Amino acid sequence: PIQQRLHDEL
Amino acid sequence: MNIFRFAGDMTHLISILILLLKIYATKSCAGISLKTQELYALVFLTRYLDLFTDYVSLYNTVMKIVFIASSLAIVWCMRRHPLVRRSYDKDLDTFRHQYVVLACFVLALLLNEKFTIQEVFWAFSIYLEAVAILPQLVLLQRSGNVDNLTGQYVLFLGAYRGLYIINWIYRYFTEDHFTRWIACVSGLVQTGLYADFFYYYYLSWKTNTKLKLPA
């Protein structure tokens, strides 16, 4: 599965 | 995580701590816009919906909790604290922020990364953050003078967004397929809003006079 786009910033 | 982003998060944290310090130490919130603080609390609550579902890092989780808690604490103080609430300039803080909230939500429905609850609210929080400072800037214009702590508050807030833009430029050149158009464009708009304030702040610092914003 594609890596679910994570918001890695605040 | 690059140094620009870390510095941005730290200046953001400092700006909130300056505000909390000012309110706690002086037991007054004169010159602070409650509407801006409510908008910021809304920004954090809608942006960090993934607080419990997606774990990025301990740093991210801790900072998200700190931002949510501190922004709610400021709003609570300004609304409920018996001493602080008396000094709130209710008749000066008249920016109709509900229209801004509505406009940002409609925009988020149209322009988002993915049409899911979490992504729509994330985009909403990004747009809202860009304009959340408006009631505060209007209040500063109305009250004419800017006491130094509120001035520093806006200064650190602008520095945080400016550093984030440098962080996005850095990531664009160092990471392949890094694109954050929504956050980048919105961040540029937000930093632009501060630009005029920075100009007057710099003038007042250079001419060593009290910061006066043109009414």
PDB file of N, CA and C in Angstrom, chain B residues 23 139 142 152 166 171:
ATOM      1  N   ILE B  23       0.340  37.759  30.025  1.00  0.00           N
ATOM      2  CA  ILE B  23      -0.976  37.674  30.677  1.00  0.00           C
ATOM      3  C   ILE B  23      -0.811  37.264  32.141  1.00  0.00           C
ATOM      4  N   LEU B 139      -6.507  45.327  15.829  1.00  0.00           N
ATOM      5  CA  LEU B 139      -6.555  45.841  17.210  1.00  0.00           C
ATOM      6  C   LEU B 139      -5.350  46.749  17.470  1.00  0.00           C
ATOM      7  N   ARG B 142      -5.974  49.996  15.839  1.00  0.00           N
ATOM      8  CA  ARG B 142      -6.996  50.769  16.567  1.00  0.00           C
ATOM      9  C   ARG B 142      -6.389  51.379  17.828  1.00  0.00           C
ATOM     10  N   GLN B 152       6.701  42.094  20.379  1.00  0.00           N
ATOM     11  CA  GLN B 152       7.614  40.946  20.269  1.00  0.00           C
ATOM     12  C   GLN B 152       6.833  39.686  19.912  1.00  0.00           C
ATOM     13  N   ILE B 166      11.626  29.115   4.638  1.00  0.00           N
ATOM     14  CA  ILE B 166      13.014  28.720   4.318  1.00  0.00           C
ATOM     15  C   ILE B 166      13.133  27.196   4.429  1.00  0.00           C
ATOM     16  N   ARG B 171      13.788  21.967   1.920  1.00  0.00           N
ATOM     17  CA  ARG B 171      13.317  20.602   1.684  1.00  0.00           C
ATOM     18  C   ARG B 171      13.060  20.377   0.204  1.00  0.00           C
TER      19      ARG B 171
END
